[in-house]
Coordinates of C-alpha atoms in Angstrom, one line a residue:
X1 CA 6.3 65.3 2.2
X2 CA 7.4 68.2 0.0
X3 CA 10.3 68.2 -2.4
X4 CA 12.0 71.0 -0.5
X5 CA 11.8 68.9 2.7
X6 CA 13.5 66.0 0.9
X7 CA 16.2 68.3 -0.4
X8 CA 16.8 69.6 3.2
X9 CA 17.1 66.0 4.5
X10 CA 19.6 65.1 1.8
X11 CA 21.7 68.3 2.1
X12 CA 21.7 68.2 5.9
X13 CA 25.3 67.7 7.3
X14 CA 23.8 66.3 10.5
X15 CA 21.8 63.5 8.8
X16 CA 24.2 62.7 5.9
X17 CA 26.5 60.3 7.9
X18 CA 23.4 58.5 9.3
X19 CA 22.0 58.0 5.7
X20 CA 25.4 56.7 4.5
X21 CA 25.7 54.2 7.4
X22 CA 22.1 53.0 6.8
X23 CA 22.7 52.5 3.1
X24 CA 25.9 50.5 3.7
X25 CA 24.3 48.4 6.4
X26 CA 21.3 47.7 4.1
X27 CA 23.5 46.6 1.3
X28 CA 25.5 44.4 3.6
X29 CA 22.3 42.9 4.9
X30 CA 21.0 42.2 1.4
X31 CA 24.2 40.6 0.3
X32 CA 24.6 38.4 3.5
X33 CA 20.9 37.4 3.5
X34 CA 21.0 36.6 -0.2
X35 CA 24.2 34.4 0.4
X36 CA 22.7 32.7 3.3
X37 CA 19.4 32.0 1.6
X38 CA 21.1 30.8 -1.6
X39 CA 23.4 28.4 0.3
X40 CA 20.6 27.1 2.5
X41 CA 18.3 26.5 -0.5
X42 CA 21.1 24.9 -2.5
X43 CA 21.9 22.7 0.4
X44 CA 18.3 21.7 0.8
X45 CA 17.9 21.0 -3.0
X46 CA 21.2 19.0 -3.0
X47 CA 20.1 17.0 0.0
X48 CA 16.7 16.2 -1.5
X49 CA 18.3 15.4 -4.8
X50 CA 21.0 13.2 -3.2
X51 CA 18.4 11.4 -1.1
X52 CA 16.2 10.7 -4.1
X53 CA 19.2 9.7 -6.3
X54 CA 20.5 7.4 -3.5
X55 CA 17.0 5.8 -3.2
X56 CA 16.8 5.4 -7.0
X57 CA 20.3 3.8 -7.0
X58 CA 19.3 1.5 -4.2
X59 CA 16.1 0.5 -5.9
X60 CA 18.0 0.0 -9.2
X61 CA 20.6 -2.2 -7.4
X62 CA 17.9 -4.2 -5.8
X63 CA 16.1 -4.7 -9.1
X64 CA 19.4 -5.8 -10.7
X65 CA 20.1 -8.3 -7.9
X66 CA 16.5 -9.6 -8.2
X67 CA 16.8 -10.0 -12.0
X68 CA 20.1 -11.8 -11.7
X69 CA 18.7 -14.1 -8.9
X70 CA 15.7 -14.9 -11.1
X71 CA 17.9 -15.7 -14.1
X72 CA 20.2 -17.9 -12.0
X73 CA 17.3 -19.8 -10.4
X74 CA 15.6 -20.4 -13.8
X75 CA 18.9 -21.6 -15.3
X76 CA 19.6 -23.9 -12.4
X77 CA 16.0 -25.3 -12.4
X78 CA 16.2 -25.9 -16.2
X79 CA 19.5 -27.7 -15.9
X80 CA 18.5 -29.7 -12.9
X81 CA 15.2 -30.8 -14.5
X82 CA 17.0 -31.9 -17.7
X83 CA 19.7 -33.8 -15.8
X84 CA 17.3 -35.6 -13.5
X85 CA 14.9 -36.5 -16.4
X86 CA 17.9 -37.8 -18.5
X87 CA 19.3 -39.9 -15.6
X88 CA 15.9 -41.4 -14.6
X89 CA 15.0 -42.2 -18.2
X90 CA 18.4 -43.8 -18.8
X91 CA 18.1 -45.9 -15.6
X92 CA 14.6 -47.0 -16.5
X93 CA 15.7 -47.8 -20.1
X94 CA 18.7 -49.9 -18.8
X95 CA 16.5 -51.8 -16.3
X96 CA 13.8 -52.5 -18.8
X97 CA 16.3 -53.6 -21.5
X98 CA 17.8 -56.1 -19.0
X99 CA 14.4 -57.5 -18.2
X100 CA 13.3 -57.7 -21.8
X101 CA 16.7 -59.3 -22.8
X102 CA 16.4 -61.8 -20.0
X103 CA 12.8 -62.7 -20.9
X104 CA 13.6 -63.1 -24.6
X105 CA 16.7 -65.2 -23.9
X106 CA 14.6 -67.4 -21.6
X107 CA 11.9 -67.8 -24.2
X108 CA 14.3 -68.6 -27.0
X109 CA 16.3 -71.1 -24.8
X110 CA 13.0 -72.8 -23.8
X111 CA 12.0 -72.9 -27.5
X112 CA 15.4 -74.4 -28.5
X113 CA 15.3 -76.9 -25.6
X114 CA 11.8 -78.0 -26.7
X115 CA 13.0 -78.4 -30.2
X116 CA 16.0 -80.4 -29.0
X117 CA 13.8 -82.6 -26.9
X118 CA 11.5 -83.3 -29.9
X119 CA 14.4 -84.1 -32.2
X120 CA 15.9 -86.4 -29.5
X121 CA 12.6 -88.2 -29.1
X122 CA 12.1 -88.6 -32.8
X123 CA 15.7 -89.9 -33.3
X124 CA 15.4 -92.8 -30.8
X125 CA 14.2 -95.5 -33.3
X126 CA 16.6 -94.2 -35.9
X127 CA 19.5 -94.6 -33.5
X128 CA 18.4 -98.1 -32.8
X129 CA 18.3 -98.8 -36.5
X130 CA 21.5 -96.8 -37.1
X131 CA 19.6 -94.9 -39.8
X132 CA 22.1 -92.2 -40.3
X133 CA 20.5 -90.7 -43.4
X134 CA 17.2 -90.2 -41.6
X135 CA 19.1 -88.6 -38.6
X136 CA 20.9 -86.3 -41.1
X137 CA 17.5 -85.3 -42.5
X138 CA 16.4 -84.3 -39.0
X139 CA 19.7 -82.3 -38.6
X140 CA 19.0 -80.5 -41.9
X141 CA 15.4 -79.9 -40.8
X142 CA 16.6 -78.3 -37.5
X143 CA 19.4 -76.4 -39.3
X144 CA 16.8 -74.8 -41.6
X145 CA 15.8 -72.5 -38.8
X146 CA 17.6 -69.1 -38.8
X147 CA 18.6 -69.3 -35.2
X148 CA 20.0 -72.9 -35.3
X149 CA 23.7 -73.1 -36.4
X150 CA 24.2 -76.8 -36.2
X151 CA 22.8 -80.1 -34.8
X152 CA 24.8 -83.2 -34.1
X153 CA 23.6 -86.7 -32.9
X154 CA 25.8 -88.9 -30.7
X155 CA 25.4 -92.5 -29.8
X156 CA 25.6 -93.9 -26.2
X157 CA 29.4 -94.1 -26.5
X158 CA 29.8 -90.5 -27.5
X159 CA 30.6 -91.2 -31.1
X160 CA 29.1 -88.8 -33.7
X161 CA 26.3 -90.3 -35.8
X162 CA 25.9 -87.3 -38.1
X163 CA 28.5 -85.1 -39.7
X164 CA 26.4 -82.5 -41.5
X165 CA 27.1 -78.8 -41.0
X166 CA 25.8 -76.0 -43.2
X167 CA 28.9 -74.7 -44.9
X168 CA 26.9 -72.1 -46.8
X169 CA 26.2 -70.2 -43.5
X170 CA 28.8 -67.5 -42.9
X171 CA 28.5 -68.0 -39.2
X172 CA 29.2 -71.7 -39.4
X173 CA 32.3 -71.0 -41.6
X174 CA 33.6 -68.5 -39.1
X175 CA 33.2 -71.1 -36.3
X176 CA 35.0 -73.6 -38.5
X177 CA 37.9 -71.2 -38.9
X178 CA 38.1 -70.4 -35.2
X179 CA 37.7 -74.0 -33.9
X180 CA 40.2 -76.8 -33.3
X181 CA 39.9 -80.5 -33.9
X182 CA 39.4 -83.0 -36.7
X183 CA 36.4 -82.6 -38.8
X184 CA 34.2 -79.7 -39.5
X185 CA 31.6 -80.6 -36.8
X186 CA 34.3 -80.9 -34.1
X187 CA 35.8 -77.5 -35.0
X188 CA 32.4 -75.9 -35.0
X189 CA 31.6 -77.4 -31.6
X190 CA 34.9 -76.3 -30.2
X191 CA 34.5 -72.7 -31.4
X192 CA 30.9 -72.6 -30.3
X193 CA 31.8 -73.6 -26.8
X194 CA 33.9 -70.4 -26.5
X195 CA 31.6 -68.0 -28.4
X196 CA 29.3 -65.9 -26.1
X197 CA 26.8 -65.5 -29.0
X198 CA 26.3 -69.2 -29.3
X199 CA 24.4 -71.5 -26.8
X200 CA 24.8 -75.3 -27.0
X201 CA 21.7 -77.1 -25.9
X202 CA 22.1 -80.8 -25.0
X203 CA 19.2 -83.3 -25.0
X204 CA 19.6 -86.9 -23.9
X205 CA 18.0 -89.6 -25.9
X206 CA 16.6 -92.1 -23.3
X207 CA 13.3 -93.6 -24.5
X208 CA 13.1 -96.2 -21.7
X209 CA 15.1 -94.5 -19.0
X210 CA 18.5 -95.5 -20.3
X211 CA 20.5 -93.2 -22.5
X212 CA 21.0 -94.5 -26.0
X213 CA 22.4 -91.3 -27.5
X214 CA 22.6 -87.5 -27.2
X215 CA 21.7 -84.4 -29.3
X216 CA 23.7 -81.2 -29.3
X217 CA 22.0 -78.2 -30.8
X218 CA 23.9 -74.9 -31.5
X219 CA 21.7 -71.8 -31.1
X220 CA 22.8 -68.4 -32.3
X221 CA 22.0 -65.3 -30.2
X222 CA 22.9 -62.7 -32.8
X223 CA 19.3 -62.2 -34.0
X224 CA 18.2 -61.7 -30.4
X225 CA 21.1 -59.3 -29.8
X226 CA 20.2 -57.4 -33.0
X227 CA 16.6 -57.0 -31.9
X228 CA 17.6 -55.9 -28.5
X229 CA 20.1 -53.4 -30.0
X230 CA 17.3 -52.0 -32.2
X231 CA 15.0 -51.7 -29.2
X232 CA 17.8 -49.9 -27.3
X233 CA 18.3 -47.4 -30.2
X234 CA 14.6 -46.7 -30.3
X235 CA 14.5 -46.2 -26.5
X236 CA 17.6 -43.9 -26.7
X237 CA 16.1 -41.9 -29.6
X238 CA 12.9 -41.4 -27.7
X239 CA 14.7 -40.3 -24.5
X240 CA 17.0 -38.0 -26.5
X241 CA 14.1 -36.4 -28.3
X242 CA 12.2 -35.9 -25.1
X243 CA 15.1 -34.3 -23.3
X244 CA 16.0 -32.1 -26.3
X245 CA 12.3 -30.9 -26.5
X246 CA 12.2 -30.2 -22.8
X247 CA 15.6 -28.4 -22.9
X248 CA 14.6 -26.2 -25.9
X249 CA 11.2 -25.4 -24.3
X250 CA 12.8 -24.5 -20.9
X251 CA 15.5 -22.4 -22.6
X252 CA 13.0 -20.5 -24.7
X253 CA 10.7 -19.8 -21.8
X254 CA 13.7 -18.8 -19.5
X255 CA 15.0 -16.4 -22.2
X256 CA 11.5 -14.9 -22.6
X257 CA 11.1 -14.4 -18.8
X258 CA 14.6 -12.8 -18.5
X259 CA 13.9 -10.4 -21.4
X260 CA 10.5 -9.3 -20.1
X261 CA 11.8 -8.8 -16.6
X262 CA 14.8 -6.8 -18.0
X263 CA 12.5 -4.6 -20.1
X264 CA 10.2 -3.9 -17.1
X265 CA 13.0 -3.0 -14.8
X266 CA 14.7 -0.7 -17.4
X267 CA 11.4 1.1 -18.0
X268 CA 10.7 1.5 -14.3
X269 CA 14.3 2.8 -13.7
X270 CA 14.0 5.3 -16.5
X271 CA 10.6 6.5 -15.2
X272 CA 12.1 6.8 -11.7
X273 CA 15.0 8.9 -12.9
X274 CA 12.7 11.1 -14.9
X275 CA 10.5 11.8 -11.9
X276 CA 13.5 12.5 -9.7
X277 CA 14.9 14.9 -12.3
X278 CA 11.5 16.7 -12.6
X279 CA 11.3 16.9 -8.8
X280 CA 14.8 18.4 -8.5
X281 CA 14.0 20.9 -11.2
X282 CA 10.8 21.9 -9.5
X283 CA 12.7 22.3 -6.2
X284 CA 15.3 24.5 -8.0
X285 CA 12.5 26.6 -9.5
X286 CA 10.7 27.1 -6.3
X287 CA 14.0 27.8 -4.5
X288 CA 15.0 30.4 -7.0
X289 CA 11.6 32.1 -6.7
X290 CA 11.8 32.0 -2.9
X291 CA 15.4 33.5 -3.0
X292 CA 14.2 36.3 -5.3
X293 CA 11.2 37.1 -3.1
X294 CA 13.3 37.1 0.0
X295 CA 15.9 39.4 -1.7
X296 CA 13.1 41.8 -2.7
X297 CA 11.8 41.6 0.9
X298 CA 15.3 42.4 2.3
X299 CA 15.7 45.3 -0.1
X300 CA 12.3 46.6 0.7
X301 CA 13.0 46.3 4.5
X302 CA 16.2 48.3 4.1
X303 CA 14.4 51.0 2.1
X304 CA 11.6 51.1 4.7
X305 CA 14.2 51.3 7.5
X306 CA 16.0 54.3 5.7
X307 CA 12.7 56.0 5.2
X308 CA 11.7 55.4 8.8
X309 CA 15.0 56.8 10.1
X310 CA 14.6 59.8 7.7
X311 CA 11.1 60.4 8.9
X312 CA 12.0 60.0 12.5
X313 CA 15.1 62.3 12.3
X314 CA 13.8 64.6 9.7
X315 CA 10.3 64.9 11.1
X316 CA 11.5 65.1 14.8
X317 CA 14.7 67.0 14.6
X318 CA 14.8 69.2 11.5
X319 CA 11.4 70.8 11.9
X320 CA 12.3 71.7 15.4
X321 CA 15.6 73.2 14.2
X322 CA 13.8 75.1 11.4
X323 CA 11.2 76.4 13.9
X324 CA 13.9 77.6 16.3
X325 CA 15.7 79.3 13.4
X326 CA 12.6 81.1 12.4
X327 CA 11.9 82.2 16.0
X328 CA 15.5 83.6 16.2
X329 CA 15.1 85.6 13.0
X330 CA 11.7 86.8 14.3
X331 CA 13.4 88.1 17.5
X332 CA 16.1 89.9 15.4
X333 CA 13.4 91.5 13.2
X334 CA 11.0 92.3 16.1
X335 CA 10.4 95.4 18.4
X336 CA 13.0 94.5 21.1
X337 CA 10.8 92.1 22.9
X338 CA 10.8 88.4 23.4
X339 CA 9.8 87.8 19.8
X340 CA 13.1 89.0 18.6
X341 CA 16.1 86.7 18.5
X342 CA 19.7 86.8 17.3
X343 CA 21.2 83.7 15.6
X344 CA 24.6 82.4 16.5
X345 CA 26.7 80.4 14.1
X346 CA 28.3 77.1 15.1
X347 CA 29.6 73.8 13.7
X348 CA 26.1 72.5 13.0
X349 CA 22.5 73.8 12.9
X350 CA 21.5 72.5 16.4
X351 CA 24.5 74.0 18.1
X352 CA 24.1 77.3 16.4
X353 CA 20.5 77.6 17.4
X354 CA 21.1 76.5 21.0
X355 CA 23.9 79.0 21.5
X356 CA 21.9 81.8 19.9
X357 CA 18.8 81.0 22.0
X358 CA 20.9 80.8 25.2
X359 CA 22.8 84.1 24.6
X360 CA 19.9 86.2 23.4
X361 CA 17.1 85.2 25.7
X362 CA 19.1 85.8 28.9
X363 CA 18.2 84.9 32.4
X364 CA 15.5 87.5 32.7
X365 CA 13.1 86.0 30.2
X366 CA 14.2 82.4 31.0
X367 CA 10.9 81.2 32.5
X368 CA 8.6 82.6 29.8
X369 CA 10.9 81.8 27.0
X370 CA 11.4 78.2 28.3
X371 CA 7.6 77.8 28.6
X372 CA 6.9 79.1 25.1
X373 CA 9.8 77.2 23.6
X374 CA 8.9 74.0 25.5
X375 CA 5.3 74.4 24.3
X376 CA 6.3 74.9 20.8
X377 CA 8.9 72.0 21.0
X378 CA 6.4 69.7 22.6
X379 CA 3.8 70.5 19.9
X380 CA 6.3 69.8 17.2
X381 CA 7.3 66.6 18.8
X382 CA 3.7 65.6 19.2
X383 CA 3.2 66.3 15.5
X384 CA 6.4 64.4 14.6
X385 CA 5.3 61.5 16.8
X386 CA 2.0 61.4 14.9
X387 CA 3.8 61.4 11.6
X388 CA 6.1 58.7 12.8
X389 CA 3.2 56.6 14.0
X390 CA 1.5 56.9 10.6
X391 CA 4.7 56.1 8.8
X392 CA 5.2 53.1 11.1
X393 CA 1.7 51.9 10.4
X394 CA 2.4 52.1 6.6
X395 CA 5.7 50.3 7.0
X396 CA 4.1 47.5 9.1
X397 CA 1.4 47.2 6.5
X398 CA 4.0 46.7 3.8
X399 CA 5.8 44.2 6.0
X400 CA 2.6 42.3 6.5
X401 CA 2.2 42.1 2.7
X402 CA 5.7 40.8 2.4
X403 CA 5.1 38.3 5.1
X404 CA 2.0 37.1 3.2
X405 CA 4.1 36.7 0.1
X406 CA 6.6 34.6 2.1
X407 CA 3.7 32.5 3.5
X408 CA 2.5 31.9 -0.1
X409 CA 6.0 30.8 -1.2
X410 CA 6.3 28.4 1.7
X411 CA 2.9 26.9 0.8
X412 CA 4.1 26.5 -2.8
X413 CA 7.2 24.7 -1.4
X414 CA 4.9 22.5 0.7
X415 CA 2.9 21.6 -2.4
X416 CA 6.1 20.8 -4.2
X417 CA 7.2 18.4 -1.5
X418 CA 3.7 16.9 -1.6
X419 CA 4.3 16.3 -5.3
X420 CA 7.6 14.6 -4.4
X421 CA 5.7 12.3 -2.0
X422 CA 3.2 11.5 -4.7
X423 CA 6.0 10.7 -7.2
X424 CA 7.5 8.3 -4.6
X425 CA 4.1 6.7 -4.3
X426 CA 4.0 6.3 -8.1
X427 CA 7.4 4.5 -7.8
X428 CA 5.8 2.2 -5.3
X429 CA 3.0 1.6 -7.8
X430 CA 5.7 0.7 -10.4
X431 CA 7.2 -1.8 -8.0
X432 CA 3.7 -3.3 -7.6
X433 CA 3.5 -3.6 -11.4
X434 CA 6.9 -5.5 -11.3
X435 CA 5.3 -7.8 -8.7
X436 CA 2.5 -8.4 -11.1
X437 CA 4.9 -9.2 -13.9
X438 CA 6.7 -11.7 -11.5
X439 CA 3.3 -13.4 -11.0
X440 CA 2.9 -13.5 -14.8
X441 CA 6.3 -15.2 -14.9
X442 CA 5.0 -17.8 -12.4
X443 CA 2.2 -18.4 -14.9
X444 CA 4.8 -19.1 -17.6
X445 CA 6.3 -21.6 -15.2
X446 CA 3.0 -23.4 -15.0
X447 CA 2.8 -23.4 -18.8
X448 CA 6.2 -25.1 -18.9
X449 CA 4.8 -27.7 -16.5
X450 CA 1.9 -28.3 -18.9
X451 CA 4.5 -28.9 -21.6
X452 CA 6.0 -31.6 -19.5
X453 CA 2.7 -33.4 -19.9
X454 CA 3.5 -33.4 -23.6
X455 CA 6.8 -35.1 -22.8
X456 CA 4.7 -37.8 -21.0
X457 CA 2.8 -38.3 -24.2
X458 CA 6.1 -38.6 -26.1
X459 CA 7.2 -41.3 -23.7
X460 CA 4.0 -43.2 -24.4
X461 CA 5.2 -43.6 -27.9
X462 CA 7.9 -45.8 -26.5
X463 CA 5.1 -48.3 -25.7
X464 CA 4.8 -49.0 -29.4
X465 CA 8.4 -50.4 -29.4
X466 CA 7.4 -52.7 -26.6
X467 CA 4.3 -53.7 -28.6
X468 CA 6.6 -54.7 -31.5
X469 CA 8.4 -57.0 -29.0
X470 CA 5.0 -58.5 -28.2
X471 CA 4.5 -59.1 -32.0
X472 CA 7.8 -61.0 -32.1
X473 CA 6.6 -63.2 -29.2
X474 CA 3.6 -64.0 -31.3
X475 CA 5.9 -65.1 -34.1
X476 CA 7.5 -67.5 -31.6
X477 CA 4.0 -68.8 -31.1
X478 CA 3.9 -69.7 -34.8
X479 CA 7.1 -71.8 -34.3
X480 CA 5.3 -73.6 -31.5
X481 CA 2.5 -74.4 -33.9
X482 CA 5.1 -76.1 -36.1
X483 CA 6.4 -78.0 -33.1
X484 CA 2.8 -79.0 -32.3
X485 CA 2.3 -80.2 -35.8
X486 CA 5.5 -82.4 -35.5
X487 CA 4.2 -83.8 -32.2
X488 CA 0.9 -84.7 -33.9
X489 CA 2.8 -86.4 -36.8
X490 CA 4.8 -88.3 -34.2
X491 CA 1.6 -89.4 -32.5
X492 CA 0.3 -90.6 -35.9
X493 CA 3.6 -92.5 -36.5
X494 CA 3.4 -94.0 -33.0
X495 CA -0.2 -95.1 -33.6
X496 CA 0.7 -96.7 -37.0
X497 CA 3.7 -98.4 -35.3
X498 CA 1.4 -99.7 -32.6
X499 CA -1.0 -101.0 -35.2
X500 CA 1.8 -102.7 -37.1
X501 CA 3.1 -104.2 -33.9
X502 CA -0.3 -105.6 -33.0
X503 CA -0.5 -107.2 -36.5
X504 CA 3.0 -108.7 -36.0
X505 CA 1.9 -110.4 -32.8
X506 CA 4.4 -111.7 -30.5
X507 CA 7.3 -110.7 -32.7
X508 CA 6.2 -107.1 -32.8
X509 CA 5.9 -106.7 -29.0
X510 CA 9.3 -104.9 -28.8
X511 CA 8.3 -102.5 -31.6
X512 CA 5.0 -101.9 -29.7
X513 CA 7.1 -100.8 -26.7
X514 CA 9.0 -98.4 -28.8
X515 CA 5.8 -97.0 -30.3
X516 CA 4.5 -96.5 -26.8
X517 CA 7.6 -94.6 -25.9
X518 CA 7.3 -92.4 -29.0
X519 CA 3.7 -91.6 -28.1
X520 CA 4.8 -90.7 -24.6
X521 CA 7.5 -88.5 -26.1
X522 CA 4.9 -86.8 -28.3
X523 CA 2.8 -86.1 -25.2
X524 CA 5.9 -84.6 -23.5
X525 CA 6.4 -82.5 -26.6
X526 CA 2.9 -81.2 -26.3
X527 CA 3.5 -80.4 -22.7
X528 CA 6.7 -78.6 -23.5
X529 CA 4.8 -76.6 -26.1
X530 CA 2.3 -75.6 -23.5
X531 CA 5.2 -74.6 -21.2
X532 CA 6.7 -72.5 -24.0
X533 CA 3.3 -70.9 -24.6
X534 CA 3.3 -70.0 -20.8
X535 CA 6.8 -68.5 -21.2
X536 CA 5.5 -66.4 -24.1
X537 CA 2.7 -65.2 -22.0
X538 CA 5.2 -64.2 -19.3
X539 CA 7.2 -62.4 -22.0
X540 CA 4.0 -60.5 -23.0
X541 CA 3.5 -59.8 -19.3
X542 CA 7.1 -58.4 -19.3
X543 CA 6.1 -56.1 -22.2
X544 CA 3.3 -54.9 -20.1
X545 CA 5.8 -54.3 -17.2
X546 CA 7.8 -52.2 -19.7
X547 CA 4.8 -50.1 -20.3
X548 CA 4.4 -49.8 -16.6
X549 CA 8.1 -48.7 -16.3
X550 CA 7.4 -46.0 -18.9
X551 CA 4.5 -44.9 -16.7
X552 CA 7.1 -44.6 -13.9
X553 CA 9.1 -42.3 -16.2
X554 CA 6.0 -40.3 -16.7
X555 CA 5.8 -40.1 -12.9
X556 CA 9.3 -38.7 -12.8
X557 CA 8.2 -36.0 -15.3
X558 CA 5.5 -35.2 -12.8
X559 CA 8.2 -34.8 -10.1
X560 CA 9.8 -32.3 -12.5
X561 CA 6.5 -30.5 -12.5
X562 CA 6.8 -30.3 -8.7
X563 CA 10.2 -28.6 -9.2
X564 CA 8.3 -26.0 -11.2
X565 CA 6.0 -25.6 -8.2
X566 CA 9.1 -24.9 -6.1
X567 CA 10.0 -22.3 -8.7
X568 CA 6.7 -20.7 -8.1
X569 CA 7.7 -20.5 -4.4
X570 CA 10.9 -18.7 -5.5
X571 CA 8.7 -16.2 -7.4
X572 CA 6.7 -15.7 -4.2
X573 CA 9.9 -14.8 -2.4
X574 CA 10.7 -12.4 -5.3
X575 CA 7.3 -10.8 -4.7
X576 CA 8.3 -10.4 -1.0
X577 CA 11.5 -8.6 -2.1
X578 CA 9.5 -6.3 -4.3
X579 CA 7.1 -5.6 -1.4
X580 CA 10.2 -4.6 0.7
X581 CA 11.2 -2.2 -2.1
X582 CA 7.7 -0.8 -2.0
X583 CA 8.0 -0.3 1.8
X584 CA 11.2 1.6 1.3
X585 CA 9.6 3.8 -1.3
X586 CA 6.8 4.5 1.1
X587 CA 9.4 5.4 3.8
X588 CA 10.9 7.9 1.4
X589 CA 7.4 9.3 0.8
X590 CA 7.0 9.6 4.6
X591 CA 10.2 11.6 4.8
X592 CA 8.9 13.9 2.1
X593 CA 5.6 14.3 3.9
X594 CA 7.6 15.2 7.1
X595 CA 9.4 17.9 5.1
X596 CA 6.0 19.1 3.9
X597 CA 4.8 19.4 7.5
X598 CA 7.9 21.4 8.4
X599 CA 7.2 23.7 5.6
X600 CA 3.7 24.0 6.8
X601 CA 5.0 24.8 10.3
X602 CA 7.2 27.6 8.8
X603 CA 4.1 28.9 7.0
X604 CA 2.2 29.0 10.3
X605 CA 5.1 30.8 11.9
X606 CA 5.1 33.4 9.1
X607 CA 1.3 33.8 9.7
X608 CA 2.0 34.3 13.4
X609 CA 4.5 37.1 12.4
X610 CA 1.8 38.7 10.3
X611 CA -0.5 38.6 13.3
X612 CA 2.2 40.2 15.5
X613 CA 2.6 42.9 12.8
X614 CA -1.2 43.6 13.0
X615 CA -0.9 43.9 16.8
X616 CA 2.0 46.4 16.3
X617 CA -0.1 48.5 14.0
X618 CA -2.8 48.6 16.6
X619 CA -0.3 49.7 19.3
X620 CA 1.1 52.4 17.0
X621 CA -2.5 53.6 16.3
X622 CA -3.1 53.9 20.1
X623 CA 0.2 55.8 20.4
X624 CA -0.9 58.2 17.7
X625 CA -4.1 58.9 19.6
X626 CA -2.1 59.7 22.7
X627 CA 0.2 62.0 20.7
X628 CA -2.9 63.8 19.4
X629 CA -4.1 64.3 22.9
X630 CA -0.7 65.7 23.9
X631 CA -0.7 68.0 20.9
X632 CA -4.1 69.4 21.9
X633 CA -2.8 70.0 25.5
X634 CA 0.3 71.7 24.2
X635 CA -1.7 73.9 21.9
X636 CA -3.8 75.1 24.9
X637 CA -0.5 75.8 26.8
X638 CA 0.9 77.7 23.8
X639 CA -2.2 79.9 23.5
X640 CA -1.8 80.9 27.1
X641 CA 1.9 81.7 26.7
X642 CA 1.3 83.9 23.6
X643 CA -0.6 86.3 25.8
X644 CA 2.8 87.5 27.2
X645 CA 4.9 90.1 25.3
X646 CA 8.5 89.6 26.1

């Protein structure tokens, strides 16, 4: 294509409007296609970004709910465990204190009753003899014990034989101030009968079955109450320490679990948002590249279309016009034969040439002229058709290259979508990591349960307090030893009295009866000592029961451990929720894979278009071969027409 031919195409008044329309149409097509592509790509990117962002928000919300649920359940479990342990320990403490207090009071009362019986038995001969000083000595001997406040002997008529009270004892002075009646002993007895901390024990003096007197022994319970109060304080301190240790341990472990879970969720949320941002940026980059490539393709298509039209019109019309114009000038310059022509001017080149040919040739040379002109015109058209075919082949080849570029772009987009699916799968893997952390939290719960075993060991320390009570019962045994010694001395006195009565003969027979009664009373004292020893053994058995009760408390702690097992079940449900989140992430990945398949289908369609373009090239090549055959036929016809001189 020469430069002069291009200048003729541009300067042609006939083709100028066609070129203007094609240029305007091409610009409109480029602008509209660019707008459509940009809007569709932006909508696609926005849709993908919104879907990923919504999924991320949903996952974040689910993680937040899960974290709050875990924190609430741990707090509830901690509070419930502490409350139940405190209530159970308090109940066990109260029950055990009541049992211990009852056993101690029973033992002390039995001891005091035995002491009263001994004093009553020893006092029988003294009452017969009205030996008040000896009776007073026995009262002072009994009052020397810490727990005994007073002791008073009465005769068979209810009259007091002894008047001694220990005025140096603050407790006795208090009773004297609170009591009513004449005499210190009466006031003390009156106040003691109303005082809940004082127990009055009465022992009848009846050596031969008939009462000859009575002994009233005042026993103070303040020492017992103080020992029980000290034991209660030790129990309370042990329970409080155990509950505080458990509370601190549970609170620390709960705080650690919440902090680790929050860190993991925050890290995973940040990673998810970063991956979504990278995915959206990759989509924007690929979309921009696709938009630019499609714009270049549209511009190239417009240019190809303009060139194709120019080649079709310029190669098919203008050469024919130029050849007709040359033929007319040849007729005008010839020797008055058919080779000479006269041009006629008109509004355009084709009209001028048609009018000149029609007026100059005439009806005489119509047939030859038409044959020659038809041959020349057909040859030119065949040549133009060949040029058009070759141009079309080149254009289709360029279009095939552009389609290949579009196919490559679609494949890149498909790869980007595949990367999105992989990122979603990474998110699912992060969810799996959170599930692993949840299982680690369950392991921490098991550690807390092990610490409850430490609480059991602390409860065992309470056994030492009960052992102290057992030690006190042994001290009571020492008192029994004193009573046993008194009984032995009484036996010796009875034996001596029996010997003296035997020496006295008939006059000492009554004294022998008294000695026999005293010996019987000593035997009863020894039996009472044995019974008291049995009571002490029962008291020690009660101490062992206290140890057993503390073991029950340990069992309650084991039940608390079962509560932690239920907490493990809650962690299992949390893992199920995380599994559901993972399923949702996999669903999003499936959607991304579906988009990738659609992009692959588009790529296949573009490949089909490329195949169709190749078929078009083959059809044009076959048309070019037919045009060549026509051109050769027309050349033969032209050679035959040139033989005529017209």
